[in-house]
Amino acid sequence: MKTAAAPAEDQIDVSTQSIRDAIRDAIVDRRLAPGTKLSEADVGALFNVSRTLVRGALQALSYEGLVNVEKNRGAFVAYPSPEEARQIFATRRMIEPGILREAAKHMGLSHFQYLRQLLMEEGRLMNERGQMARRAEIKASGDFHLALASMTGNAVLQRFMDELVARSSLVIALYGQSAVSSCGHQEHQDIVTSIERGDLDRACQQMAHHIDHIEADLDMRENKGSDLREAFRR
Amino acid sequence: MKTAAAPAEDQIDVSTQSIRDAIRDAIVDRRLAPGTKLSEADVGALFNVSRTLVRGALQALSYEGLVNVEKNRGAFVAYPSPEEARQIFATRRMIEPGILREAAKHMGLSHFQYLRQLLMEEGRLMNERGQMARRAEIKASGDFHLALASMTGNAVLQRFMDELVARSSLVIALYGQSAVSSCGHQEHQDIVTSIERGDLDRACQQMAHHIDHIEADLDMRENKGSDLREAFRR
DNA sequence: ACCCATTCGATCGTATACAATTTGAACAAC
DNA sequence: GTTGTTCAAATTGTATACGATCGAATGGGT
């Protein structure tokens, strides 16, 4: 057993889906470090299920880009390369302005209230200290983008954004410097304000800059300590 | 055994991946009709593998949206609703202009040659008769869009487009009227010409219209007979 | 002391076995 | 003739078993 990551919930009725979600959360929350090996037997033991279900979960996560499965070697928490990170953010730059315009078409009062509520929560976390608050903050930041995606009513887009946000969280956890998120929060607020005003062009521009800022705040030099293992993997 | 869909290849060394690809091709080529049940045992028998591998393949296809897996009932070739179709094309409208701009940044002489070659093949198929040529034509049309995506050098985008094109093919096969593809071919050529001239704005506009035309040429009235079952599935 | 071949343990890949659920049909009641 | 119920066959869900592959440790040779 390598990692102690499983929530101590009573593991009743766990199926592939819940295992997938649990591991996914653990990865995005960075309770599982990139590069960590996810042995089928170990994970199965943690959840009291057979390798069959674990394999299914790992395969799904591999499809989302959160874990890499190497043939005959096992599954590892993804360790996004700087190039991968660049591609992820390039993709977000490409689709998020469109999401914003599409979402705006469908937004009513209740949607704005919901966004404002998310932002308040985000701000609250920003002023807290500690690892846990930091994690929650990263997640909350992603939730904002996911909320916009869900407001498009487009399930395909929503799935794409799910994947992009999850992988972004991983990248931020890996390469992110500290000061980032605070400015991100202000930018979220500005975007909502622009949408409310009906100034979508401005909102899109702000969104583009926002993504630029997130990416610019990464330090993607190769890396912290354990990268030697990673370099010679393969 | 319900369907006779497997290519009669000598099924040596088939693994999950190849099963997935074979079924995927069969679906996109419409050798497997939407709604067809893909029984694990039957598919396994066709490929001479156990249900384990078949399950993996079906799960992957489910993630791509080509197959619906219903718990305790089995896997079925996807039967995209008009709403799903709309979402797929909305997403393509959103990202393909961006792909085009990104691809253009990386394109050199050899890339143009490759695109021209694809277009020639496409034109050749257009002038042929018969089901087989029609299928090949739909596939070739998709290949054009995939080729552009691959030229971005962005693996994430490429995967998204893979999925979108595959699902589009299914939708076209389902709801497409006949005359469509011929005008699509001309539009592909125009887009390449615009890119070559460096007029990206024009190329993007043409791409947007191209996607509009594809979608406009679908007849998405609810449907051919068996849709009652579909309506009350779930 | 270093290098290469061999062996052994651990882990994955695939097949099979068994339990749980669904489905369709036969049959009885209205 | 239709509706409701019971039961058997078929199909999926999950676990386990066994063979295959990889990696590290071991040992002999130079």
Short mmCIF file of C-alpha atoms (C1' of nucleotides) in Angstrom, two decimals:
data_model
loop_
_atom_site.label_atom_id
_atom_site.label_comp_id
_atom_site.label_asym_id
_atom_site.label_seq_id
_atom_site.Cartn_x
_atom_site.Cartn_y
_atom_site.Cartn_z
CA MET A 1 0.00 0.00 0.00
CA LYS A 2 1.53 3.27 -1.11
CA THR A 3 -0.96 5.99 -0.49
CA ALA A 4 -3.58 6.77 2.09
CA ALA A 5 -6.05 8.66 0.00
CA ALA A 6 -9.42 7.08 0.34
CA PRO A 7 -12.05 8.92 2.28
CA ALA A 8 -12.99 6.79 5.23
CA GLU A 9 -16.59 6.58 4.16
CA ASP A 10 -18.36 3.37 4.77
CA GLN A 11 -17.68 1.77 1.45
CA ILE A 12 -21.09 0.41 0.81
CA ASP A 13 -22.44 0.06 -2.68
CA VAL A 14 -19.29 1.29 -4.34
CA SER A 15 -19.36 0.76 -8.03
CA THR A 16 -17.07 1.71 -10.89
CA GLN A 17 -18.55 5.16 -11.09
CA SER A 18 -18.00 6.02 -7.46
CA ILE A 19 -14.46 4.70 -7.52
CA ARG A 20 -13.78 6.81 -10.57
CA ASP A 21 -15.19 9.88 -8.87
CA ALA A 22 -13.30 9.27 -5.66
CA ILE A 23 -9.98 8.90 -7.42
CA ARG A 24 -10.76 11.82 -9.64
CA ASP A 25 -11.49 14.04 -6.67
CA ALA A 26 -8.37 12.87 -4.95
CA ILE A 27 -6.28 13.73 -7.99
CA VAL A 28 -7.85 17.12 -8.59
CA ASP A 29 -7.59 17.93 -4.89
CA ARG A 30 -4.00 16.84 -5.03
CA ARG A 31 -4.39 14.38 -2.24
CA LEU A 32 -2.78 12.06 -4.79
CA ALA A 33 0.48 13.44 -6.11
CA PRO A 34 1.22 13.29 -9.83
CA GLY A 35 3.24 10.24 -10.70
CA THR A 36 1.76 8.18 -7.90
CA LYS A 37 1.22 4.62 -8.89
CA LEU A 38 -2.34 3.41 -8.66
CA SER A 39 -1.97 -0.29 -8.23
CA GLU A 40 -5.11 -2.15 -9.11
CA ALA A 41 -4.83 -4.45 -6.15
CA ASP A 42 -4.18 -1.63 -3.69
CA VAL A 43 -7.03 0.52 -4.91
CA GLY A 44 -9.30 -2.48 -4.89
CA ALA A 45 -8.35 -3.21 -1.33
CA LEU A 46 -9.08 0.37 -0.29
CA PHE A 47 -12.58 0.19 -1.69
CA ASN A 48 -13.19 -3.46 -1.00
CA VAL A 49 -13.85 -4.32 -4.61
CA SER A 50 -12.19 -6.55 -7.12
CA ARG A 51 -9.63 -5.46 -9.66
CA THR A 52 -12.28 -5.65 -12.35
CA LEU A 53 -14.06 -2.54 -11.15
CA VAL A 54 -10.83 -0.73 -10.42
CA ARG A 55 -9.65 -1.37 -13.94
CA GLY A 56 -12.79 0.13 -15.33
CA ALA A 57 -12.37 3.24 -13.23
CA LEU A 58 -8.71 3.64 -14.17
CA GLN A 59 -9.49 3.18 -17.82
CA ALA A 60 -12.12 5.91 -17.67
CA LEU A 61 -9.72 8.23 -15.88
CA SER A 62 -7.12 7.49 -18.48
CA TYR A 63 -9.57 8.57 -21.12
CA GLU A 64 -9.99 11.88 -19.30
CA GLY A 65 -6.24 12.36 -19.16
CA LEU A 66 -6.03 12.24 -15.38
CA VAL A 67 -4.09 8.99 -15.22
CA ASN A 68 -1.70 7.32 -17.61
CA VAL A 69 -1.90 3.60 -17.99
CA GLU A 70 1.25 2.00 -19.28
CA LYS A 71 0.90 -1.43 -20.70
CA ASN A 72 1.99 -4.14 -18.33
CA ARG A 73 3.25 -1.54 -15.88
CA GLY A 74 0.18 -0.04 -14.34
CA ALA A 75 -1.66 3.22 -13.91
CA PHE A 76 -0.11 6.42 -12.63
CA VAL A 77 -1.56 9.75 -11.69
CA ALA A 78 -0.96 11.95 -14.71
CA TYR A 79 2.09 14.15 -14.68
CA PRO A 80 1.24 16.71 -17.32
CA SER A 81 4.22 17.96 -19.26
CA PRO A 82 4.57 21.68 -19.89
CA GLU A 83 3.59 20.99 -23.47
CA GLU A 84 0.41 19.24 -22.36
CA ALA A 85 -0.36 22.13 -20.08
CA ARG A 86 0.08 24.53 -22.95
CA GLN A 87 -2.32 22.53 -25.08
CA ILE A 88 -4.91 22.39 -22.35
CA PHE A 89 -4.93 26.13 -21.93
CA ALA A 90 -4.81 26.73 -25.66
CA THR A 91 -7.96 24.66 -25.94
CA ARG A 92 -9.62 26.56 -23.15
CA ARG A 93 -8.78 29.85 -24.80
CA MET A 94 -10.43 28.51 -27.89
CA ILE A 95 -13.72 27.38 -26.45
CA GLU A 96 -14.43 29.37 -23.30
CA PRO A 97 -15.31 32.64 -25.00
CA GLY A 98 -17.78 30.69 -27.08
CA ILE A 99 -19.16 29.06 -23.99
CA LEU A 100 -19.62 32.43 -22.43
CA ARG A 101 -21.61 33.76 -25.37
CA GLU A 102 -23.71 30.66 -25.53
CA ALA A 103 -24.34 30.64 -21.80
CA ALA A 104 -25.32 34.29 -21.84
CA LYS A 105 -28.13 33.48 -24.24
CA HIS A 106 -29.72 31.20 -21.67
CA MET A 107 -29.05 33.10 -18.47
CA GLY A 108 -31.79 34.47 -16.33
CA LEU A 109 -31.90 36.06 -12.91
CA SER A 110 -31.52 32.80 -11.05
CA HIS A 111 -28.38 31.97 -12.98
CA PHE A 112 -26.77 35.25 -12.02
CA GLN A 113 -27.71 34.65 -8.42
CA TYR A 114 -26.09 31.26 -8.57
CA LEU A 115 -22.90 32.66 -10.05
CA ARG A 116 -22.76 35.39 -7.44
CA GLN A 117 -23.16 32.77 -4.77
CA LEU A 118 -20.26 30.78 -6.20
CA LEU A 119 -18.15 33.91 -6.23
CA MET A 120 -18.94 34.68 -2.61
CA GLU A 121 -17.90 31.21 -1.59
CA GLU A 122 -14.74 31.63 -3.62
CA GLY A 123 -13.96 34.91 -1.93
CA ARG A 124 -14.53 33.42 1.47
CA LEU A 125 -12.05 30.63 0.77
CA MET A 126 -9.56 33.14 -0.55
CA ASN A 127 -9.30 34.76 2.84
CA GLU A 128 -8.75 31.54 4.69
CA ARG A 129 -5.42 29.97 5.39
CA GLY A 130 -4.19 26.47 5.09
CA GLN A 131 -3.81 23.67 2.58
CA MET A 132 -7.41 22.71 2.78
CA ALA A 133 -8.63 26.17 1.93
CA ARG A 134 -6.19 26.38 -0.94
CA ARG A 135 -7.50 23.14 -2.38
CA ALA A 136 -11.06 24.22 -1.97
CA GLU A 137 -10.18 27.48 -3.64
CA ILE A 138 -8.74 25.81 -6.71
CA LYS A 139 -11.82 23.65 -6.93
CA ALA A 140 -14.15 26.59 -6.49
CA SER A 141 -12.33 28.44 -9.23
CA GLY A 142 -12.95 25.53 -11.56
CA ASP A 143 -16.57 25.37 -10.50
CA PHE A 144 -17.10 28.86 -11.83
CA HIS A 145 -16.03 27.82 -15.32
CA LEU A 146 -18.03 24.63 -15.09
CA ALA A 147 -21.11 26.56 -14.05
CA LEU A 148 -20.87 28.68 -17.16
CA ALA A 149 -20.50 25.57 -19.28
CA SER A 150 -23.56 23.96 -17.73
CA MET A 151 -25.57 27.08 -18.52
CA THR A 152 -25.06 26.52 -22.22
CA GLY A 153 -27.33 23.51 -21.94
CA ASN A 154 -24.88 21.73 -24.21
CA ALA A 155 -23.91 18.38 -22.77
CA VAL A 156 -21.05 17.87 -25.19
CA LEU A 157 -19.44 21.15 -24.27
CA GLN A 158 -20.02 20.41 -20.65
CA ARG A 159 -18.10 17.17 -20.84
CA PHE A 160 -15.25 18.83 -22.65
CA MET A 161 -15.05 21.49 -19.98
CA ASP A 162 -15.22 18.89 -17.24
CA GLU A 163 -12.12 17.33 -18.64
CA LEU A 164 -10.33 20.59 -19.28
CA VAL A 165 -11.02 21.95 -15.81
CA ALA A 166 -9.94 18.75 -14.13
CA ARG A 167 -6.70 18.65 -16.05
CA SER A 168 -6.17 22.35 -15.45
CA SER A 169 -6.51 21.82 -11.73
CA LEU A 170 -3.85 19.17 -11.93
CA VAL A 171 -1.57 21.48 -13.87
CA ILE A 172 -2.14 24.34 -11.47
CA ALA A 173 -1.46 22.12 -8.51
CA LEU A 174 1.75 21.02 -10.19
CA TYR A 175 3.16 24.21 -11.57
CA GLY A 176 1.12 26.90 -9.91
CA GLN A 177 2.77 29.61 -7.88
CA SER A 178 1.01 30.94 -4.86
CA ALA A 179 -0.33 34.39 -5.58
CA VAL A 180 -2.45 33.29 -8.50
CA SER A 181 -5.91 32.72 -7.42
CA SER A 182 -6.62 36.01 -5.76
CA CYS A 183 -6.47 37.94 -9.01
CA GLY A 184 -8.42 35.17 -10.65
CA HIS A 185 -11.27 35.75 -8.27
CA GLN A 186 -11.52 39.43 -9.15
CA GLU A 187 -11.52 38.49 -12.81
CA HIS A 188 -14.38 36.10 -12.30
CA GLN A 189 -16.39 38.88 -10.75
CA ASP A 190 -15.57 41.25 -13.57
CA ILE A 191 -16.70 38.70 -16.12
CA VAL A 192 -20.07 38.23 -14.44
CA THR A 193 -20.52 41.96 -14.23
CA SER A 194 -19.84 42.35 -17.92
CA ILE A 195 -22.30 39.64 -18.78
CA GLU A 196 -24.94 41.24 -16.62
CA ARG A 197 -24.38 44.50 -18.41
CA GLY A 198 -24.85 42.71 -21.70
CA ASP A 199 -21.37 43.60 -22.84
CA LEU A 200 -20.44 40.18 -24.15
CA ASP A 201 -17.52 41.36 -26.22
CA ARG A 202 -15.91 42.73 -23.13
CA ALA A 203 -16.75 39.61 -21.15
CA CYS A 204 -15.09 37.43 -23.77
CA GLN A 205 -12.03 39.58 -23.76
CA GLN A 206 -11.87 39.36 -19.99
CA MET A 207 -12.26 35.63 -20.16
CA ALA A 208 -9.41 35.36 -22.63
CA HIS A 209 -7.19 37.48 -20.43
CA HIS A 210 -8.23 35.51 -17.41
CA ILE A 211 -7.05 32.30 -19.00
CA ASP A 212 -3.87 33.98 -20.10
CA HIS A 213 -3.26 35.08 -16.54
CA ILE A 214 -3.79 31.63 -15.14
CA GLU A 215 -1.34 30.19 -17.60
CA ALA A 216 1.15 33.00 -17.17
CA ASP A 217 1.20 32.34 -13.47
CA LEU A 218 2.54 28.85 -13.92
CA ASP A 219 6.17 28.08 -13.48
CA MET A 220 6.70 25.26 -15.88
CA ARG A 221 10.37 24.74 -15.51
CA GLU A 222 11.11 21.07 -15.11
CA ASN A 223 10.37 20.43 -11.88
CA LYS A 224 10.32 19.69 -8.23
CA GLY A 225 12.62 16.95 -7.11
CA SER A 226 10.95 13.78 -8.20
CA ASP A 227 11.09 14.61 -11.87
CA LEU A 228 14.16 12.53 -12.33
CA ARG A 229 12.04 9.43 -11.99
CA GLU A 230 9.63 10.89 -14.46
CA ALA A 231 12.35 11.79 -16.91
CA PHE A 232 13.56 8.24 -17.10
CA ARG A 233 10.22 6.58 -16.99
CA ARG A 234 9.20 5.30 -20.40
CA MET B 1 -26.67 -13.47 -32.93
CA LYS B 2 -28.36 -10.35 -34.22
CA THR B 3 -25.98 -8.61 -36.53
CA ALA B 4 -23.45 -9.67 -39.09
CA ALA B 5 -21.09 -6.73 -38.95
CA ALA B 6 -17.59 -7.94 -38.35
CA PRO B 7 -15.13 -7.64 -41.16
CA ALA B 8 -14.03 -11.12 -42.06
CA GLU B 9 -10.43 -10.39 -41.19
CA ASP B 10 -8.45 -13.13 -39.59
CA GLN B 11 -8.97 -12.14 -36.02
CA ILE B 12 -5.47 -12.62 -34.79
CA ASP B 13 -4.10 -10.61 -31.90
CA VAL B 14 -7.28 -8.66 -31.34
CA SER B 15 -7.16 -6.60 -28.20
CA THR B 16 -9.53 -4.11 -26.65
CA GLN B 17 -8.22 -1.33 -28.84
CA SER B 18 -8.80 -3.13 -32.10
CA ILE B 19 -12.27 -4.23 -31.08
CA ARG B 20 -13.09 -0.67 -30.19
CA ASP B 21 -11.82 0.54 -33.55
CA ALA B 22 -13.65 -2.15 -35.46
CA ILE B 23 -16.96 -1.39 -33.81
CA ARG B 24 -16.36 2.30 -34.12
CA ASP B 25 -15.71 1.99 -37.83
CA ALA B 26 -18.77 -0.16 -38.24
CA ILE B 27 -20.91 2.42 -36.47
CA VAL B 28 -19.51 5.40 -38.33
CA ASP B 29 -19.79 3.53 -41.62
CA ARG B 30 -23.31 2.68 -40.67
CA ARG B 31 -22.81 -1.00 -41.12
CA LEU B 32 -24.33 -1.08 -37.64
CA ALA B 33 -27.66 0.68 -37.47
CA PRO B 34 -28.39 3.04 -34.57
CA GLY B 35 -30.22 1.28 -31.80
CA THR B 36 -28.67 -2.08 -32.57
CA LYS B 37 -27.96 -4.04 -29.46
CA LEU B 38 -24.34 -4.97 -28.98
CA SER B 39 -24.51 -8.05 -26.85
CA GLU B 40 -21.28 -8.73 -25.05
CA ALA B 41 -21.39 -12.42 -25.76
CA ASP B 42 -22.18 -11.96 -29.43
CA VAL B 43 -19.47 -9.43 -30.03
CA GLY B 44 -17.02 -11.55 -28.13
CA ALA B 45 -17.90 -14.52 -30.27
CA LEU B 46 -17.35 -12.50 -33.43
CA PHE B 47 -13.86 -11.52 -32.39
CA ASN B 48 -13.04 -14.68 -30.49
CA VAL B 49 -12.36 -12.90 -27.25
CA SER B 50 -13.93 -12.99 -23.84
CA ARG B 51 -16.56 -10.60 -22.59
CA THR B 52 -13.92 -8.83 -20.53
CA LEU B 53 -12.34 -7.21 -23.54
CA VAL B 54 -15.65 -6.51 -25.19
CA ARG B 55 -16.82 -4.72 -22.09
CA GLY B 56 -13.76 -2.52 -22.16
CA ALA B 57 -14.33 -1.62 -25.78
CA LEU B 58 -18.01 -0.86 -25.23
CA GLN B 59 -17.23 1.26 -22.22
CA ALA B 60 -14.75 3.30 -24.23
CA LEU B 61 -17.24 3.75 -27.05
CA SER B 62 -19.82 4.82 -24.53
CA TYR B 63 -17.46 7.51 -23.37
CA GLU B 64 -17.17 8.75 -26.95
CA GLY B 65 -20.91 8.89 -27.27
CA LEU B 66 -21.11 6.27 -30.00
CA VAL B 67 -22.71 3.66 -27.77
CA ASN B 68 -25.17 3.91 -24.93
CA VAL B 69 -24.69 1.50 -22.09
CA GLU B 70 -27.78 0.96 -20.01
CA LYS B 71 -27.29 -0.68 -16.69
CA ASN B 72 -28.29 -4.31 -16.59
CA ARG B 73 -29.67 -4.01 -20.10
CA GLY B 74 -26.68 -3.84 -22.36
CA ALA B 75 -25.00 -1.64 -24.92
CA PHE B 76 -26.71 -0.13 -27.94
CA VAL B 77 -25.44 1.76 -30.92
CA ALA B 78 -26.16 5.38 -30.15
CA TYR B 79 -29.30 6.91 -31.55
CA PRO B 80 -28.58 10.61 -31.36
CA SER B 81 -31.63 12.70 -30.72
CA PRO B 82 -32.15 15.87 -32.73
CA GLU B 83 -31.18 17.78 -29.63
CA GLU B 84 -27.92 15.89 -29.33
CA ALA B 85 -27.24 16.52 -32.98
CA ARG B 86 -27.82 20.21 -32.47
CA GLN B 87 -25.37 20.26 -29.58
CA ILE B 88 -22.73 18.43 -31.56
CA PHE B 89 -22.87 20.93 -34.38
CA ALA B 90 -23.06 23.86 -32.00
CA THR B 91 -19.84 22.64 -30.46
CA ARG B 92 -18.21 22.25 -33.84
CA ARG B 93 -19.21 25.76 -34.80
CA MET B 94 -17.56 26.90 -31.63
CA ILE B 95 -14.20 25.22 -32.00
CA GLU B 96 -13.54 24.64 -35.68
CA PRO B 97 -12.81 28.23 -36.62
CA GLY B 98 -10.28 28.27 -33.81
CA ILE B 99 -8.79 25.04 -35.04
CA LEU B 100 -8.47 26.53 -38.45
CA ARG B 101 -6.56 29.55 -37.20
CA GLU B 102 -4.35 27.44 -35.02
CA ALA B 103 -3.66 24.96 -37.80
CA ALA B 104 -2.83 27.73 -40.22
CA LYS B 105 -0.01 28.84 -37.94
CA HIS B 106 1.69 25.51 -38.36
CA MET B 107 0.99 24.74 -41.98
CA GLY B 108 3.71 24.43 -44.55
CA LEU B 109 3.81 23.35 -48.14
CA SER B 110 3.58 19.66 -47.35
CA HIS B 111 0.45 20.21 -45.32
CA PHE B 112 -1.28 21.93 -48.19
CA GLN B 113 -0.26 19.13 -50.48
CA TYR B 114 -1.75 16.66 -48.07
CA LEU B 115 -5.02 18.55 -47.87
CA ARG B 116 -5.23 18.82 -51.64
CA GLN B 117 -4.68 15.12 -51.86
CA LEU B 118 -7.51 14.47 -49.43
CA LEU B 119 -9.76 16.73 -51.48
CA MET B 120 -8.94 14.92 -54.69
CA GLU B 121 -9.84 11.61 -53.12
CA GLU B 122 -13.02 13.15 -51.83
CA GLY B 123 -13.91 14.43 -55.28
CA ARG B 124 -13.25 11.08 -56.82
CA LEU B 125 -15.63 9.38 -54.39
CA MET B 126 -18.23 12.03 -55.04
CA ASN B 127 -18.51 10.96 -58.64
CA GLU B 128 -18.93 7.32 -57.85
CA ARG B 129 -22.18 5.55 -57.31
CA GLY B 130 -23.31 3.12 -54.72
CA GLN B 131 -23.60 2.71 -50.98
CA MET B 132 -19.97 1.98 -50.55
CA ALA B 133 -18.87 5.16 -52.22
CA ARG B 134 -21.36 7.14 -50.19
CA ARG B 135 -19.95 5.74 -46.96
CA ALA B 136 -16.42 6.41 -48.07
CA GLU B 137 -17.44 9.92 -48.97
CA ILE B 138 -18.85 10.67 -45.53
CA LYS B 139 -15.70 9.33 -44.00
CA ALA B 140 -13.49 11.32 -46.33
CA SER B 141 -15.40 14.45 -45.49
CA GLY B 142 -14.68 13.86 -41.83
CA ASP B 143 -11.05 13.20 -42.56
CA PHE B 144 -10.68 16.69 -43.91
CA HIS B 145 -11.75 18.22 -40.62
CA LEU B 146 -9.61 15.77 -38.68
CA ALA B 147 -6.62 16.61 -40.79
CA LEU B 148 -6.98 20.27 -39.90
CA ALA B 149 -7.25 19.37 -36.24
CA SER B 150 -4.11 17.27 -36.36
CA MET B 151 -2.23 20.17 -37.87
CA THR B 152 -2.78 22.23 -34.75
CA GLY B 153 -0.37 19.92 -32.99
CA ASN B 154 -2.78 20.01 -30.06
CA ALA B 155 -3.58 16.51 -28.87
CA VAL B 156 -6.48 17.63 -26.70
CA LEU B 157 -8.21 19.38 -29.55
CA GLN B 158 -7.53 16.44 -31.77
CA ARG B 159 -9.32 14.09 -29.41
CA PHE B 160 -12.29 16.41 -29.14
CA MET B 161 -12.53 16.58 -32.90
CA ASP B 162 -12.22 12.83 -33.20
CA GLU B 163 -15.27 12.48 -31.06
CA LEU B 164 -17.21 15.25 -32.73
CA VAL B 165 -16.53 13.97 -36.22
CA ALA B 166 -17.45 10.43 -35.32
CA ARG B 167 -20.70 11.50 -33.77
CA SER B 168 -21.39 13.82 -36.67
CA SER B 169 -20.98 10.95 -39.08
CA LEU B 170 -23.53 9.01 -37.11
CA VAL B 171 -25.92 11.93 -37.17
CA ILE B 172 -25.45 12.47 -40.89
CA ALA B 173 -26.01 8.81 -41.56
CA LEU B 174 -29.19 8.99 -39.52
CA TYR B 175 -30.75 12.24 -40.60
CA GLY B 176 -28.80 13.20 -43.71
CA GLN B 177 -30.55 13.78 -46.97
CA SER B 178 -28.85 12.81 -50.15
CA ALA B 179 -27.63 15.89 -51.96
CA VAL B 180 -25.50 17.14 -49.10
CA SER B 181 -22.00 16.12 -49.60
CA SER B 182 -21.38 17.50 -53.02
CA CYS B 183 -21.63 21.09 -51.92
CA GLY B 184 -19.58 20.23 -48.88
CA HIS B 185 -16.74 19.18 -51.09
CA GLN B 186 -16.64 22.51 -52.87
CA GLU B 187 -16.64 24.28 -49.52
CA HIS B 188 -13.68 22.28 -48.35
CA GLN B 189 -11.77 23.38 -51.40
CA ASP B 190 -12.71 26.99 -50.88
CA ILE B 191 -11.52 26.85 -47.30
CA VAL B 192 -8.13 25.50 -48.28
CA THR B 193 -7.80 28.15 -50.94
CA SER B 194 -8.57 30.89 -48.44
CA ILE B 195 -6.00 29.55 -46.03
CA GLU B 196 -3.40 29.39 -48.75
CA ARG B 197 -4.10 33.00 -49.57
CA GLY B 198 -3.62 33.87 -45.94
CA ASP B 199 -7.15 35.16 -45.64
CA LEU B 200 -7.98 33.47 -42.36
CA ASP B 201 -10.98 35.60 -41.58
CA ARG B 202 -12.56 34.48 -44.79
CA ALA B 203 -11.57 30.88 -44.17
CA CYS B 204 -13.19 30.94 -40.74
CA GLN B 205 -16.34 32.42 -42.14
CA GLN B 206 -16.43 29.73 -44.78
CA MET B 207 -15.90 27.08 -42.17
CA ALA B 208 -18.77 28.42 -40.11
CA HIS B 209 -21.05 28.43 -43.12
CA HIS B 210 -19.88 24.98 -44.07
CA ILE B 211 -20.94 23.61 -40.70
CA ASP B 212 -24.22 25.48 -40.97
CA HIS B 213 -24.82 23.88 -44.33
CA ILE B 214 -24.13 20.41 -43.08
CA GLU B 215 -26.56 20.89 -40.24
CA ALA B 216 -29.15 22.59 -42.39
CA ASP B 217 -29.13 19.61 -44.70
CA LEU B 218 -30.34 17.28 -42.00
CA ASP B 219 -33.93 16.28 -41.73
CA MET B 220 -34.39 15.81 -38.04
CA ARG B 221 -38.05 15.13 -37.85
CA GLU B 222 -38.77 12.29 -35.49
CA ASN B 223 -38.14 9.49 -37.24
CA LYS B 224 -38.35 6.20 -38.89
CA GLY B 225 -40.72 3.91 -37.10
CA SER B 226 -38.97 2.69 -34.03
CA ASP B 227 -38.71 6.00 -32.24
CA LEU B 228 -41.53 5.23 -29.88
CA ARG B 229 -39.35 2.77 -28.04
CA GLU B 230 -36.64 5.39 -28.01
CA ALA B 231 -38.91 8.07 -26.69
CA PHE B 232 -39.84 6.02 -23.65
CA ARG B 233 -36.48 4.48 -23.04
CA ARG B 234 -34.76 5.95 -19.99
"C1'" DA C 1 35.02 -4.15 -8.88
"C1'" DC C 2 32.06 -4.20 -12.79
"C1'" DC C 3 28.99 -6.24 -16.16
"C1'" DC C 4 25.86 -9.44 -18.05
"C1'" DA C 5 22.71 -13.43 -17.69
"C1'" DT C 6 19.34 -15.70 -14.91
"C1'" DT C 7 15.77 -16.17 -11.55
"C1'" DC C 8 12.13 -14.76 -8.67
"C1'" DG C 9 8.52 -11.83 -7.12
"C1'" DA C 10 5.04 -8.66 -8.15
"C1'" DT C 11 1.72 -6.80 -11.21
"C1'" DC C 12 -0.92 -6.73 -15.22
"C1'" DG C 13 -3.87 -9.04 -19.18
"C1'" DT C 14 -7.39 -12.17 -20.24
"C1'" DA C 15 -10.54 -15.85 -19.50
"C1'" DT C 16 -13.80 -18.07 -16.86
"C1'" DA C 17 -17.19 -18.74 -13.04
"C1'" DC C 18 -20.90 -17.39 -10.31
"C1'" DA C 19 -24.49 -14.07 -8.61
"C1'" DA C 20 -27.95 -10.56 -9.71
"C1'" DT C 21 -31.15 -8.59 -12.80
"C1'" DT C 22 -34.00 -8.28 -16.67
"C1'" DT C 23 -36.99 -10.00 -20.16
"C1'" DG C 24 -40.23 -12.68 -22.48
"C1'" DA C 25 -43.61 -16.34 -22.42
"C1'" DA C 26 -46.92 -19.23 -20.60
"C1'" DC C 27 -50.88 -19.35 -18.01
"C1'" DA C 28 -54.71 -17.88 -15.00
"C1'" DA C 29 -58.26 -14.48 -13.89
"C1'" DC C 30 -61.31 -10.99 -15.17
"C1'" DG D 1 -59.53 -10.29 -25.56
"C1'" DT D 2 -57.10 -8.09 -22.17
"C1'" DT D 3 -54.62 -7.76 -17.90
"C1'" DG D 4 -51.83 -9.58 -14.21
"C1'" DT D 5 -48.66 -13.08 -12.29
"C1'" DT D 6 -45.15 -16.59 -12.13
"C1'" DC D 7 -41.25 -18.75 -13.73
"C1'" DA D 8 -37.39 -19.88 -16.85
"C1'" DA D 9 -33.95 -18.39 -20.07
"C1'" DA D 10 -30.83 -15.03 -21.35
"C1'" DT D 11 -27.81 -11.21 -20.27
"C1'" DT D 12 -25.23 -8.28 -17.49
"C1'" DG D 13 -22.39 -7.28 -12.96
"C1'" DT D 14 -18.65 -8.68 -10.20
"C1'" DA D 15 -15.20 -11.72 -8.43
"C1'" DT D 16 -11.69 -14.95 -8.94
"C1'" DA D 17 -8.14 -17.79 -11.35
"C1'" DC D 18 -4.36 -18.41 -14.24
"C1'" DG D 19 -0.95 -17.24 -17.69
"C1'" DA D 20 2.16 -13.46 -19.37
"C1'" DT D 21 5.22 -9.70 -18.73
"C1'" DC D 22 8.14 -6.59 -16.42
"C1'" DG D 23 11.67 -5.18 -12.92
"C1'" DA D 24 14.71 -5.93 -9.38
"C1'" DA D 25 17.74 -8.85 -7.00
"C1'" DT D 26 21.10 -12.46 -7.32
"C1'" DG D 27 25.08 -14.79 -8.80
"C1'" DG D 28 28.80 -16.08 -11.85
"C1'" DG D 29 32.28 -14.61 -15.04
"C1'" DT D 30 35.84 -11.56 -16.64
#
